[in-house]
mmCIF file of C-alpha atoms and ligand atoms in Angstrom:
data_model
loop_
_atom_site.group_PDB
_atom_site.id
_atom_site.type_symbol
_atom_site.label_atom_id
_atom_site.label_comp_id
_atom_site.label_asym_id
_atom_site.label_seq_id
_atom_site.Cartn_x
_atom_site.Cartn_y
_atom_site.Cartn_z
ATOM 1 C CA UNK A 1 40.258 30.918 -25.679
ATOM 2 C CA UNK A 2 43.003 29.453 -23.704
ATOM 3 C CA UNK A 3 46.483 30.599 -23.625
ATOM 4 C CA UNK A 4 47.309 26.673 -24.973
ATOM 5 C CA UNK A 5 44.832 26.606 -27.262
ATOM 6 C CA UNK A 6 46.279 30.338 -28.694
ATOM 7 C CA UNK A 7 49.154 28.902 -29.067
ATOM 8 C CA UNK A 8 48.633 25.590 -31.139
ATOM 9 C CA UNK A 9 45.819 26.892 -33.235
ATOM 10 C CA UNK A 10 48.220 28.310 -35.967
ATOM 11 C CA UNK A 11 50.099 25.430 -35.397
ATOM 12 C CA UNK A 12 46.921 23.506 -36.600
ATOM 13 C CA UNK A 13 46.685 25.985 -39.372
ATOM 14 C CA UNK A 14 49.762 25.226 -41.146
ATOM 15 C CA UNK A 15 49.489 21.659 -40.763
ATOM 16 C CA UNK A 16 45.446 21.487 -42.920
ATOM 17 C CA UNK A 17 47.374 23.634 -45.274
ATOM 18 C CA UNK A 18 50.588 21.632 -45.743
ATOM 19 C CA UNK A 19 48.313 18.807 -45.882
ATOM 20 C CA UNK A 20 46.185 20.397 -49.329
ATOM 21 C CA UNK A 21 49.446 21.513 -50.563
ATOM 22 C CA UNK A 22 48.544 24.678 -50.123
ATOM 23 C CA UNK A 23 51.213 27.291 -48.885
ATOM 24 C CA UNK A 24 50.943 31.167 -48.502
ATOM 25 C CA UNK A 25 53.863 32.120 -49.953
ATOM 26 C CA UNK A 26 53.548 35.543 -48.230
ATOM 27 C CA UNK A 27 51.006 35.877 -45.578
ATOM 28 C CA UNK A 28 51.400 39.975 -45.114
ATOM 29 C CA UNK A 29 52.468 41.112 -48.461
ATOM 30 C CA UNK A 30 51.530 39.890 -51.967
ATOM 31 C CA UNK A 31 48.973 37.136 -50.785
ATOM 32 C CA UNK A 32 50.074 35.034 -53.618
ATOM 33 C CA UNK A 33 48.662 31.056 -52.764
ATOM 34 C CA UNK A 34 51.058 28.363 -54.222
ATOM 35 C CA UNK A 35 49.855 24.833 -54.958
ATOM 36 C CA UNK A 36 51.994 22.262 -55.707
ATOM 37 C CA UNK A 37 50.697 19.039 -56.931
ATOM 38 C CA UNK A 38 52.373 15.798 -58.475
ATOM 39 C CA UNK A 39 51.799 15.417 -62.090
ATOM 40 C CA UNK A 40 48.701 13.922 -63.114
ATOM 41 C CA UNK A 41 46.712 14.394 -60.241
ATOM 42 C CA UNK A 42 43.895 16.971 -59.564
ATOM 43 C CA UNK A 43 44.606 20.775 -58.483
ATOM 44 C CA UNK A 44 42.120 23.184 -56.044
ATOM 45 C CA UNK A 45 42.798 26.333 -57.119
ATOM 46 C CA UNK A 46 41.365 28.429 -53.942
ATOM 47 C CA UNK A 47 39.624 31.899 -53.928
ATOM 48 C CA UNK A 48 36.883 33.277 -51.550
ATOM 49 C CA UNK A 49 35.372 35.848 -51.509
ATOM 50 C CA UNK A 50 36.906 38.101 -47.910
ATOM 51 C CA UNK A 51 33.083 38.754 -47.215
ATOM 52 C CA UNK A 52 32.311 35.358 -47.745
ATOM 53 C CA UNK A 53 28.940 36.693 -49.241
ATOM 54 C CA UNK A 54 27.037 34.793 -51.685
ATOM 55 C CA UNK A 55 28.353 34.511 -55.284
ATOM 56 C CA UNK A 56 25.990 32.884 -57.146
ATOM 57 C CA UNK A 57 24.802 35.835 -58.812
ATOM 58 C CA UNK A 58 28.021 37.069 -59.018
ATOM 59 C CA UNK A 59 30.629 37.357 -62.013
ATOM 60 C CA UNK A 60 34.067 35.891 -61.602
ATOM 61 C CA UNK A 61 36.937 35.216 -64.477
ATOM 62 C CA UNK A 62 39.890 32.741 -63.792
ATOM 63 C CA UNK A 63 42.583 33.377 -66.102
ATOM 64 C CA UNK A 64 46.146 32.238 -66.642
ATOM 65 C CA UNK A 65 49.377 33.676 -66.916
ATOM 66 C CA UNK A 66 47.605 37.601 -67.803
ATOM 67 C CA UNK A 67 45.201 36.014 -70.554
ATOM 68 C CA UNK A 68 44.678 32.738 -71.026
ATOM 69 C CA UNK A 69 40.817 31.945 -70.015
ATOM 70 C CA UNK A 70 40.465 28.930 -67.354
ATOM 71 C CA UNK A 71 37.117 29.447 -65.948
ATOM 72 C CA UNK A 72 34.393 32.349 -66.331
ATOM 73 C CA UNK A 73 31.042 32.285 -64.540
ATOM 74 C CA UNK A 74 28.013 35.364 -64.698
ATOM 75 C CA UNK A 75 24.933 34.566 -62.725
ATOM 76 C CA UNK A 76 24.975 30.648 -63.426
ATOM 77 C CA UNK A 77 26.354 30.752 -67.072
ATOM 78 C CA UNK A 78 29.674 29.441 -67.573
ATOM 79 C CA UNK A 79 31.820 27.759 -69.553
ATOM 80 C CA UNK A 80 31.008 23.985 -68.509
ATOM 81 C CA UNK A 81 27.097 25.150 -69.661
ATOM 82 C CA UNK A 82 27.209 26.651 -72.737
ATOM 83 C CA UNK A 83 29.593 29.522 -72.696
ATOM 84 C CA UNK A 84 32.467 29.849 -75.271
ATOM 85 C CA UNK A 85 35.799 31.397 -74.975
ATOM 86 C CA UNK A 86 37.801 28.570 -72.802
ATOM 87 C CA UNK A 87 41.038 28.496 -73.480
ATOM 88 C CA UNK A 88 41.942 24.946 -75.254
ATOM 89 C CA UNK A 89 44.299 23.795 -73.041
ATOM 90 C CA UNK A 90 41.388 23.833 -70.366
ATOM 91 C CA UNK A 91 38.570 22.008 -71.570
ATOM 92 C CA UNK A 92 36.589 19.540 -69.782
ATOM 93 C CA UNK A 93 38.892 19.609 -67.032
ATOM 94 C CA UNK A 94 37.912 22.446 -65.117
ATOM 95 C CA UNK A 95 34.883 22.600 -62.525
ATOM 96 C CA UNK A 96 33.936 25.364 -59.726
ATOM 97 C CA UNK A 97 31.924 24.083 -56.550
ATOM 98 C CA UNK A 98 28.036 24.932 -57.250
ATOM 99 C CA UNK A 99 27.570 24.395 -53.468
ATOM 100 C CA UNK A 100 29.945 26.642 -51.993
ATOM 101 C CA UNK A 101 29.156 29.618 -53.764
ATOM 102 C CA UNK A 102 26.833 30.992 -51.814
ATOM 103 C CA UNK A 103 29.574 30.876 -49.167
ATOM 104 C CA UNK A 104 31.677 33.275 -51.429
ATOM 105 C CA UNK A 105 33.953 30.186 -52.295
ATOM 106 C CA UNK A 106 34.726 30.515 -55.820
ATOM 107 C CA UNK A 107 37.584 27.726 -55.866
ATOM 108 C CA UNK A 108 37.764 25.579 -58.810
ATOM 109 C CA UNK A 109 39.570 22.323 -59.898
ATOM 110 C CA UNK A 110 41.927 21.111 -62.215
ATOM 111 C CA UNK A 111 41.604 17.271 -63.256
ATOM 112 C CA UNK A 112 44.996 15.334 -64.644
ATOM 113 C CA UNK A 113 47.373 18.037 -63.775
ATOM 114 C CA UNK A 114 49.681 18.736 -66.831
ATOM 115 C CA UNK A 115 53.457 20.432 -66.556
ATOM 116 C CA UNK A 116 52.557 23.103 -68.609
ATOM 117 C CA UNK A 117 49.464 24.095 -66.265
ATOM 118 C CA UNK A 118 51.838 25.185 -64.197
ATOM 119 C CA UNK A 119 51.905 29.130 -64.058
ATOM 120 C CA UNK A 120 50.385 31.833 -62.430
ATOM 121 C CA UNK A 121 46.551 32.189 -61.740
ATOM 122 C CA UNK A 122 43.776 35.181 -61.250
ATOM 123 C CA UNK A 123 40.528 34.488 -59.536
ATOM 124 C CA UNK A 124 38.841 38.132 -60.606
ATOM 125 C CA UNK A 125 35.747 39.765 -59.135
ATOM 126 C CA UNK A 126 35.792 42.956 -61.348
ATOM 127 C CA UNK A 127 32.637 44.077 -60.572
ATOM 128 C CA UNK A 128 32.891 43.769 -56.951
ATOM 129 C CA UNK A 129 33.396 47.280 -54.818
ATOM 130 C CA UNK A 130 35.986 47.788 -54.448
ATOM 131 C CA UNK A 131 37.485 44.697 -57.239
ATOM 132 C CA UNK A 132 38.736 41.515 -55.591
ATOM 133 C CA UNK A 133 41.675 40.102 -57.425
ATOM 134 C CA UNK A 134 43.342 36.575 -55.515
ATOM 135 C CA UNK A 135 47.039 35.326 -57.104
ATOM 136 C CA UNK A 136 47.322 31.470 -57.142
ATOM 137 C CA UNK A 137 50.539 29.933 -58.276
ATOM 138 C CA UNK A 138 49.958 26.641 -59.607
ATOM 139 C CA UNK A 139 53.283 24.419 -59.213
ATOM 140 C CA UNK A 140 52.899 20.663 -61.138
ATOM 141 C CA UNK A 141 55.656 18.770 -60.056
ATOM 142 C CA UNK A 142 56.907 15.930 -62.514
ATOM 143 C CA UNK A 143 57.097 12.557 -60.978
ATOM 144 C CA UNK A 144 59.664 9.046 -61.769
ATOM 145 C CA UNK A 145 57.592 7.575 -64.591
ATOM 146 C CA UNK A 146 58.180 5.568 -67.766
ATOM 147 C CA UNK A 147 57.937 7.872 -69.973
ATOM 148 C CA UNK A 148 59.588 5.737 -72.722
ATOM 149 C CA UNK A 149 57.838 6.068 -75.887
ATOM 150 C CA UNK A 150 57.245 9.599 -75.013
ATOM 151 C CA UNK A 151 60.647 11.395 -74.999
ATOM 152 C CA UNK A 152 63.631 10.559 -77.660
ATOM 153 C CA UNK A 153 66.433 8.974 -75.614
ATOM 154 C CA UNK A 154 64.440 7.644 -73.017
ATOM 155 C CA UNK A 155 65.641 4.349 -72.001
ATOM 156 C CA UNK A 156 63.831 1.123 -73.513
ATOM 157 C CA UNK A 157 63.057 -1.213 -70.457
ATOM 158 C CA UNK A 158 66.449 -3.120 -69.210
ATOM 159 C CA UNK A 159 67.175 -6.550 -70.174
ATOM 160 C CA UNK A 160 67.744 -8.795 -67.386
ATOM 161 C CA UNK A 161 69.481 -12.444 -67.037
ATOM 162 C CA UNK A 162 70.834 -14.719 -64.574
ATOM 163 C CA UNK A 163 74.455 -15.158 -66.102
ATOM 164 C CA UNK A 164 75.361 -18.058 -63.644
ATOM 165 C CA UNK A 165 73.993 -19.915 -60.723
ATOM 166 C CA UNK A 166 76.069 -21.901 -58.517
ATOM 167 C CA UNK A 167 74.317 -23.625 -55.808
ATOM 168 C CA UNK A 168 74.351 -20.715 -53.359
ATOM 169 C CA UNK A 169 74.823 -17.373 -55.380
ATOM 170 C CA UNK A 170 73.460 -16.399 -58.961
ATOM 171 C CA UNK A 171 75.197 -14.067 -61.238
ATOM 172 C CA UNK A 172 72.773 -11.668 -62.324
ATOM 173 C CA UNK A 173 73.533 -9.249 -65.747
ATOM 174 C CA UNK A 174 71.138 -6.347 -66.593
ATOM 175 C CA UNK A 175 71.519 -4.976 -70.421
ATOM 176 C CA UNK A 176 70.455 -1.170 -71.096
ATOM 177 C CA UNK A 177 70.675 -0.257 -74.507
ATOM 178 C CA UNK A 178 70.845 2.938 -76.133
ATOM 179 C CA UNK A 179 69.818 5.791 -73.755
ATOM 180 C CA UNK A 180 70.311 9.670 -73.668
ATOM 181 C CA UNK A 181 71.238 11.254 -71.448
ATOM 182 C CA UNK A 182 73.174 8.651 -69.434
ATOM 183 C CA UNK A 183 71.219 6.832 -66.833
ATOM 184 C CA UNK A 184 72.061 5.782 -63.667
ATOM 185 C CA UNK A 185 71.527 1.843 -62.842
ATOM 186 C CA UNK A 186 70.731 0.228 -59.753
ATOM 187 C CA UNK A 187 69.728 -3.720 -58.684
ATOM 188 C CA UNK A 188 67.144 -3.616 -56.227
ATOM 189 C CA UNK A 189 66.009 -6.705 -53.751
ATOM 190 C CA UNK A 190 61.875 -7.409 -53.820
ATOM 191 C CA UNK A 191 61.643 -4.643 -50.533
ATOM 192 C CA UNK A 192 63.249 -2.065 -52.667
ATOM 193 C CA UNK A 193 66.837 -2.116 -51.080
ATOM 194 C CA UNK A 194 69.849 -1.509 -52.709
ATOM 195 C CA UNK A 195 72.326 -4.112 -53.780
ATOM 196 C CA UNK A 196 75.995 -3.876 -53.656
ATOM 197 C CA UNK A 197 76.952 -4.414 -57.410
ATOM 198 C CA UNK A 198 80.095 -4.298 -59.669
ATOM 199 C CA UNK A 199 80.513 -0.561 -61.096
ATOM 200 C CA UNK A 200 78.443 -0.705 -64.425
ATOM 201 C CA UNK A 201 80.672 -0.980 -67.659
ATOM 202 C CA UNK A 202 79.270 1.920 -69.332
ATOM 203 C CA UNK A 203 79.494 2.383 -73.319
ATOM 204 C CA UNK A 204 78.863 5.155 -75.808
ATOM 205 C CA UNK A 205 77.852 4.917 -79.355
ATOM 206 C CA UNK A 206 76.221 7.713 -81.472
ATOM 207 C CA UNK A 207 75.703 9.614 -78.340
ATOM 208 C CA UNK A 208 73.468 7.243 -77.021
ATOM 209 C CA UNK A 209 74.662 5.264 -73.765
ATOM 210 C CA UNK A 210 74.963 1.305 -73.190
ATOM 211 C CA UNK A 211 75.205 -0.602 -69.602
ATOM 212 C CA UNK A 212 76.308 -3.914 -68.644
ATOM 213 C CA UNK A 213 75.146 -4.000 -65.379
ATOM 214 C CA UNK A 214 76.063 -6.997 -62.840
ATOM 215 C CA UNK A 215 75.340 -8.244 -59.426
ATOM 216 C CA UNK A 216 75.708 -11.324 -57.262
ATOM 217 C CA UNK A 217 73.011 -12.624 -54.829
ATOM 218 C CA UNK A 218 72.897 -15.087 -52.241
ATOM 219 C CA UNK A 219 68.814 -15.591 -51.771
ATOM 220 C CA UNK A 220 65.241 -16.591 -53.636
ATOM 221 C CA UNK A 221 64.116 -13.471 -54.113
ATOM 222 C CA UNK A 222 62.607 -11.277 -57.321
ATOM 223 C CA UNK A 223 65.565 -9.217 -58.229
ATOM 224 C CA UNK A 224 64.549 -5.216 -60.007
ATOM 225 C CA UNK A 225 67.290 -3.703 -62.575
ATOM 226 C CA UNK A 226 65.686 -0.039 -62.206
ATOM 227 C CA UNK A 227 67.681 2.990 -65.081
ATOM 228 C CA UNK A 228 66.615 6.234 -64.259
ATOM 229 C CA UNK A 229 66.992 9.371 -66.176
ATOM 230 C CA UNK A 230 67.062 12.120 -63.420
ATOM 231 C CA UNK A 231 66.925 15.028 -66.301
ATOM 232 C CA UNK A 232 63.840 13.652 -68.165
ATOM 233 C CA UNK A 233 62.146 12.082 -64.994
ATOM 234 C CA UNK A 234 62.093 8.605 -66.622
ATOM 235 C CA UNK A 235 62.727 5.534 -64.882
ATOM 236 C CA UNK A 236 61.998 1.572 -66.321
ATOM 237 C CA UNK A 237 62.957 -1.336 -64.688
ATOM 238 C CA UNK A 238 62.821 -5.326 -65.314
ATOM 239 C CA UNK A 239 62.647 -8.380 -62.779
ATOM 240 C CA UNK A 240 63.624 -11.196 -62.544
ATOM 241 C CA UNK A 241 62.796 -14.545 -59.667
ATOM 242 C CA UNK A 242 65.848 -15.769 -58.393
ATOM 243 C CA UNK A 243 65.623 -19.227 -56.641
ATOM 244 C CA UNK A 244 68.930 -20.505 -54.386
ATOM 245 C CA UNK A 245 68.487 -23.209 -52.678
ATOM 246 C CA UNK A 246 67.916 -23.059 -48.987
ATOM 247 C CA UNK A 247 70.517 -25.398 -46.376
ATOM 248 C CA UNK A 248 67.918 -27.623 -44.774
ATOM 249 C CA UNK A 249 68.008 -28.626 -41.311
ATOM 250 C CA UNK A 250 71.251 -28.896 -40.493
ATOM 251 C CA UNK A 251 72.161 -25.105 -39.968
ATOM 252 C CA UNK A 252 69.642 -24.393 -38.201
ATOM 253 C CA UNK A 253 69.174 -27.144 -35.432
ATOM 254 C CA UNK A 254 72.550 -28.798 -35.252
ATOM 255 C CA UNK A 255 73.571 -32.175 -33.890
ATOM 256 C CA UNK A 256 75.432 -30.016 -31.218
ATOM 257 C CA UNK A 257 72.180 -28.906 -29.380
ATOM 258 C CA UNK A 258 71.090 -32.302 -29.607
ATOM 259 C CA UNK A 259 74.150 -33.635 -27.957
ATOM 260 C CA UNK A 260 74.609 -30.730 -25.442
ATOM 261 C CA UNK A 261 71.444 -31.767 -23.712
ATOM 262 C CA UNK A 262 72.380 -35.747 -23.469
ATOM 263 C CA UNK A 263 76.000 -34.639 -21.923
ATOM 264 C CA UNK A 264 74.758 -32.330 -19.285
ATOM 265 C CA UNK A 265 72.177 -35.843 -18.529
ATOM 266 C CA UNK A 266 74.892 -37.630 -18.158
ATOM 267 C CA UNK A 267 76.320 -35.398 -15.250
ATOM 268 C CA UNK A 268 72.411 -34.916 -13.119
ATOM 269 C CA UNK A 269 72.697 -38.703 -13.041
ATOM 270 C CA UNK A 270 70.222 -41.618 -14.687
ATOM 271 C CA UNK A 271 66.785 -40.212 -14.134
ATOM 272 C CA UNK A 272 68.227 -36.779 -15.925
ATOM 273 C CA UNK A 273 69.693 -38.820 -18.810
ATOM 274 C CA UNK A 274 65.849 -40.211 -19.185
ATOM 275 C CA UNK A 275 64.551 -37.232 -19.000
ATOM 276 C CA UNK A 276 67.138 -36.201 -21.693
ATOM 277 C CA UNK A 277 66.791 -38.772 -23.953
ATOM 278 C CA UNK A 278 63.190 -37.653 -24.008
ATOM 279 C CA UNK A 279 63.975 -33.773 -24.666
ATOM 280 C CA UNK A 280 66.335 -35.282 -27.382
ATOM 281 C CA UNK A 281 63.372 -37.241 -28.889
ATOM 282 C CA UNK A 282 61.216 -34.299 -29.133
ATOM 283 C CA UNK A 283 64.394 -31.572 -30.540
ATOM 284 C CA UNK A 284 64.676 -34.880 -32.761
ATOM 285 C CA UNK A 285 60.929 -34.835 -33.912
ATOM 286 C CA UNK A 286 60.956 -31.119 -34.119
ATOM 287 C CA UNK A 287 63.888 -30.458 -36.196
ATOM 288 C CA UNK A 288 62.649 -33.215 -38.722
ATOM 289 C CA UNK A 289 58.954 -31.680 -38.497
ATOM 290 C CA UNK A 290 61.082 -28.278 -39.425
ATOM 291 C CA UNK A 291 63.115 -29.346 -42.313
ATOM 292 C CA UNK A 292 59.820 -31.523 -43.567
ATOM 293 C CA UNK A 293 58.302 -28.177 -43.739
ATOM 294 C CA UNK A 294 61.202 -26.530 -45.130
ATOM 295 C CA UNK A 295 61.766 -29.211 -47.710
ATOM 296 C CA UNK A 296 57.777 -28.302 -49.051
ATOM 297 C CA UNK A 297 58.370 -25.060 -49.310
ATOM 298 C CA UNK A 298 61.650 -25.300 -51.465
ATOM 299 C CA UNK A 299 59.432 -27.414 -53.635
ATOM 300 C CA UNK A 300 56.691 -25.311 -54.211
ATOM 301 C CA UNK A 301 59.408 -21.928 -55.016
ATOM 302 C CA UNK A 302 60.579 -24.131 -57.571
ATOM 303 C CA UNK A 303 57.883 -24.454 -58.809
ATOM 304 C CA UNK A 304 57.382 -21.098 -59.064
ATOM 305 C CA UNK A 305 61.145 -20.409 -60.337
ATOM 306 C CA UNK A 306 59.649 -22.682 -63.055
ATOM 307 C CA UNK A 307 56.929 -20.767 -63.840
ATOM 308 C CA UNK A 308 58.211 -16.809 -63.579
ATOM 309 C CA UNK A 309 60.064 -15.220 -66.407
ATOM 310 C CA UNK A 310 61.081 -11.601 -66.724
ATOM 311 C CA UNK A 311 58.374 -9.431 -65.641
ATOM 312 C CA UNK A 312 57.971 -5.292 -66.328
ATOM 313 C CA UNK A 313 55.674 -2.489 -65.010
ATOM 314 C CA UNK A 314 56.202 0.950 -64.565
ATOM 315 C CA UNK A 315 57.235 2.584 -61.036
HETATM 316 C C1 NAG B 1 36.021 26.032 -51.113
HETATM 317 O O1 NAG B 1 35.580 24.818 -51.689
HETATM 318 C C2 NAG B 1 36.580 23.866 -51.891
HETATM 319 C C3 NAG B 1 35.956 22.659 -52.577
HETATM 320 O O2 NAG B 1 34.933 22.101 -51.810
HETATM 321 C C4 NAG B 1 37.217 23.505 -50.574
HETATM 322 O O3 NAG B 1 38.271 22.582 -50.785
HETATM 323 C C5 NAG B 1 37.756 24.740 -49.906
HETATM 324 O O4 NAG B 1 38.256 24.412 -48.629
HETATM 325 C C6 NAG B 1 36.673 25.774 -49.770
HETATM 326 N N1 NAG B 1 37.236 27.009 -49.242
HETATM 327 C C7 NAG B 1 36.797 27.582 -48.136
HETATM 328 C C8 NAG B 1 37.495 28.816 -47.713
HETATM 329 O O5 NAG B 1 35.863 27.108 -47.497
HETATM 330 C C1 NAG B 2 79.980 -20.163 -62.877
HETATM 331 O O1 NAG B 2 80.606 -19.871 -61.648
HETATM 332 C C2 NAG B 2 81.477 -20.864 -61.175
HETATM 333 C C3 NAG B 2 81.916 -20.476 -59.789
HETATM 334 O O2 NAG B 2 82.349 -19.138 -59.733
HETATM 335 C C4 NAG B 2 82.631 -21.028 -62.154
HETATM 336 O O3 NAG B 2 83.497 -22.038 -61.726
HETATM 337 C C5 NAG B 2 82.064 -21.375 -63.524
HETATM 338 O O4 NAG B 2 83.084 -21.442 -64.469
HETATM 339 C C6 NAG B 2 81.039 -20.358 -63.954
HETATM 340 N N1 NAG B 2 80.386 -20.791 -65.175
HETATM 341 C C7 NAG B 2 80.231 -20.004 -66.221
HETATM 342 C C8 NAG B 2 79.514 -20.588 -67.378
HETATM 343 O O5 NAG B 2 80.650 -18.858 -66.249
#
């Protein structure tokens, strides 16, 4: 092995096992693995056997937190086949890898991650000589979701309303009513940026919290009133399609190009004025082309101003 190849190949390492998730918390020591996955999704516990001999024959017990039982396999029986004694909170949504046991790979997965699977994890050969015993900490993260509907004083979606419209900025209000603990409020363009907005006028009744919640844009666009609950992970938001009214030509191809070029004809003498007159005729034809164009396409957005009305999904 090279001396540059020495030297990346635990590079490599750590990046496969960043990538699974995977960490060793402490790589001399305790050996304990920690996963961490996002709520939700699927867990691989790992555990091999350090002989990598087969296991098919074998007996190994996953177990949680000292007791509770998460997977047990003997010689092909388990708990997915017949076997009885899984703990509740585990069923159907464990599975070991049939395939990779005769590798000594006695890994197994947990489907729709839950917070409460979170906790620490035995993978137990006891009859092995001598008794192999692997630590897994399982970490499920929570994630930004609506959980409205699912925890008291979560906050119902936002209401959201174009106060007043002007013919080149709209006054947009969003409502939040009633949520605990307070949530923070934010207007959000269509590519998820942040909008300048007044400071939210913030109300409390019955410990439960109310925003009025305003902004002022300048441009067609859908507009997102997103509340978010940082201590309950929750976060709702409404939209709403904004249309303003686009300047046509003018602005962008002004008389003053138009009249530059004829000037500086003048000055080159009559066959440049010809040959300006004709560069004005096309500018002339292209700008109109341009705000024909232009003039379509503010048609067909109102159109679809028409047709959009508040919209809602969760983040
Ligand atoms: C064991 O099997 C699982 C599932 O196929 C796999 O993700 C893992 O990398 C395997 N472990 C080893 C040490 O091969
Ligand atoms: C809308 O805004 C314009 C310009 O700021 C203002 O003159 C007008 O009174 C407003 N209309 C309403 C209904 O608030």
């Amino acid at each position: 092995m090279s001396w540059t190849t020495m030297k990346l190949l635990p590079l490599v390492c750590l990046c496969l096992l960043t990538r699974s998730g995977t960490t060793f918390a402490d790589e001399h020591g305790s050996g304990v693995v920690r996963v961490v996955v996002k709520e939700g999704s699927d867990a691989i516990l790992p555990c091999s056997l350090s002989t990598k001999e087969n296991a098919e024959s074998k007996l190994f017990d996953w177990k949680k937190d000292g007791g509770k039982e998460v997977f047990f396999y003997v010689g092909g029986f388990h708990y997915n086949n017949g076997r009885p004694g899984q703990d509740q909170q585990f069923k159907g949504r464990i599975s070991h890898f049939q395939d990779e046991l005769k590798y000594g790979n006695a890994s197994i997965i947990i489907r729709k991650t839950k917070v409460t699977d979170s906790g620490d994890y035995t993978c137990d050969f006891p009859l092995l000589q001598p008794r192999q015993i692997l630590k897994i900490q399982l970490v499920v993260e929570l994630t930004f979701r609506d959980r409205s509907g699912e925890i008291t004083g979560a906050s119902p979606e936002p209401s959201v309303k174009i106060l007043n419209q002007t013919q080149d900025v709209a006054l947009l209000q969003c409502d939040v009513q009633g949520a605990s603990p307070k949530p923070t409020v934010e207007w959000q363009d269509s590519a998820g940026n942040k909008l300048p907005a007044e400071e939210p006028q913030v109300s409390e009744r019955g410990g439960s919290f109310y925003i009025i919640f305003q902004t002022t844009v300048k441009k067609t666009d859908n507009y997102r009133c997103v509340a978010t609950q940082e201590e309950i992970k929750h976060q709702i938001y409404a939209e709403t399609y904004v249309f303003i009214s686009e300047k046509l030509f003018e602005d962008t191809c002004s008389r003053g190009d138009v009249t530059g070029w004829f000037f500086s004809g003048f000055s080159l003498g009559a066959l440049a004025v010809l040959a300006s007159l004709v560069a004005t005729k096309f500018i002339t034809v292209r700008c109109n082309k341009g705000a024909a164009v232009k003039r379509q396409r503010n048609r067909r957005e109102t159109e679809r101003s028409n047709g959009t009305s508040v919209l809602h999904q969760t983040v």
